[in-house]
Tab-separated table of C-alpha atoms in Angstrom:
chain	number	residue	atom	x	y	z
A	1	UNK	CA	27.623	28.621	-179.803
A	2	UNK	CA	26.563	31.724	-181.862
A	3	UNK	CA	25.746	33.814	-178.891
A	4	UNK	CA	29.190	33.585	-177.501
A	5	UNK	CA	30.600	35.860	-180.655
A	6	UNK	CA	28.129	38.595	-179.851
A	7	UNK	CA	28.314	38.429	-175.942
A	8	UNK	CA	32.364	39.032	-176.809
A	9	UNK	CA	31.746	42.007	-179.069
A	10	UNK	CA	29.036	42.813	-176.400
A	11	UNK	CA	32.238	43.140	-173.303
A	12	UNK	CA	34.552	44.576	-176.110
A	13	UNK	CA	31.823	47.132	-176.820
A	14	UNK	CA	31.284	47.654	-173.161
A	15	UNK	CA	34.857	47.862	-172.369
A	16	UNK	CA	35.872	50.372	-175.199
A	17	UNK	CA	32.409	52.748	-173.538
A	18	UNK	CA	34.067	52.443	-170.113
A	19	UNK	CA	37.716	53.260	-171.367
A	20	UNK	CA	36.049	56.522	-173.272
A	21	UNK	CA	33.875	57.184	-170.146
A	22	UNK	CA	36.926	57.143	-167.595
A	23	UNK	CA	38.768	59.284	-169.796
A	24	UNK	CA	36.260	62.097	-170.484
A	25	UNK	CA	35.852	61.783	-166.810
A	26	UNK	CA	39.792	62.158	-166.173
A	27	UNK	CA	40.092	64.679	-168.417
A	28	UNK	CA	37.386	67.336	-166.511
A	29	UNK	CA	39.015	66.767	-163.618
A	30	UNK	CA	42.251	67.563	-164.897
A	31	UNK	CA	40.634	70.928	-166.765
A	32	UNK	CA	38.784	71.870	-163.441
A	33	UNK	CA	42.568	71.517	-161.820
């Protein structure tokens, strides 16, 4: 049941990238106006 550790850091990982993602993507939309 090792791999189940890592495949949760794996989503955390992957859902910390799409949080930073959405926001850099939020934020040039909000500079372009």
């Amino acid at each position: 049941m090792r791999w189940g550790g890592s495949y949760c850091l794996q989503v955390i990982a992957n859902k910390k990238i799409f949080k930073r993602e959405m926001f850099s993507a939020w934020m040039s939309k909000r500079e372009n106006g």
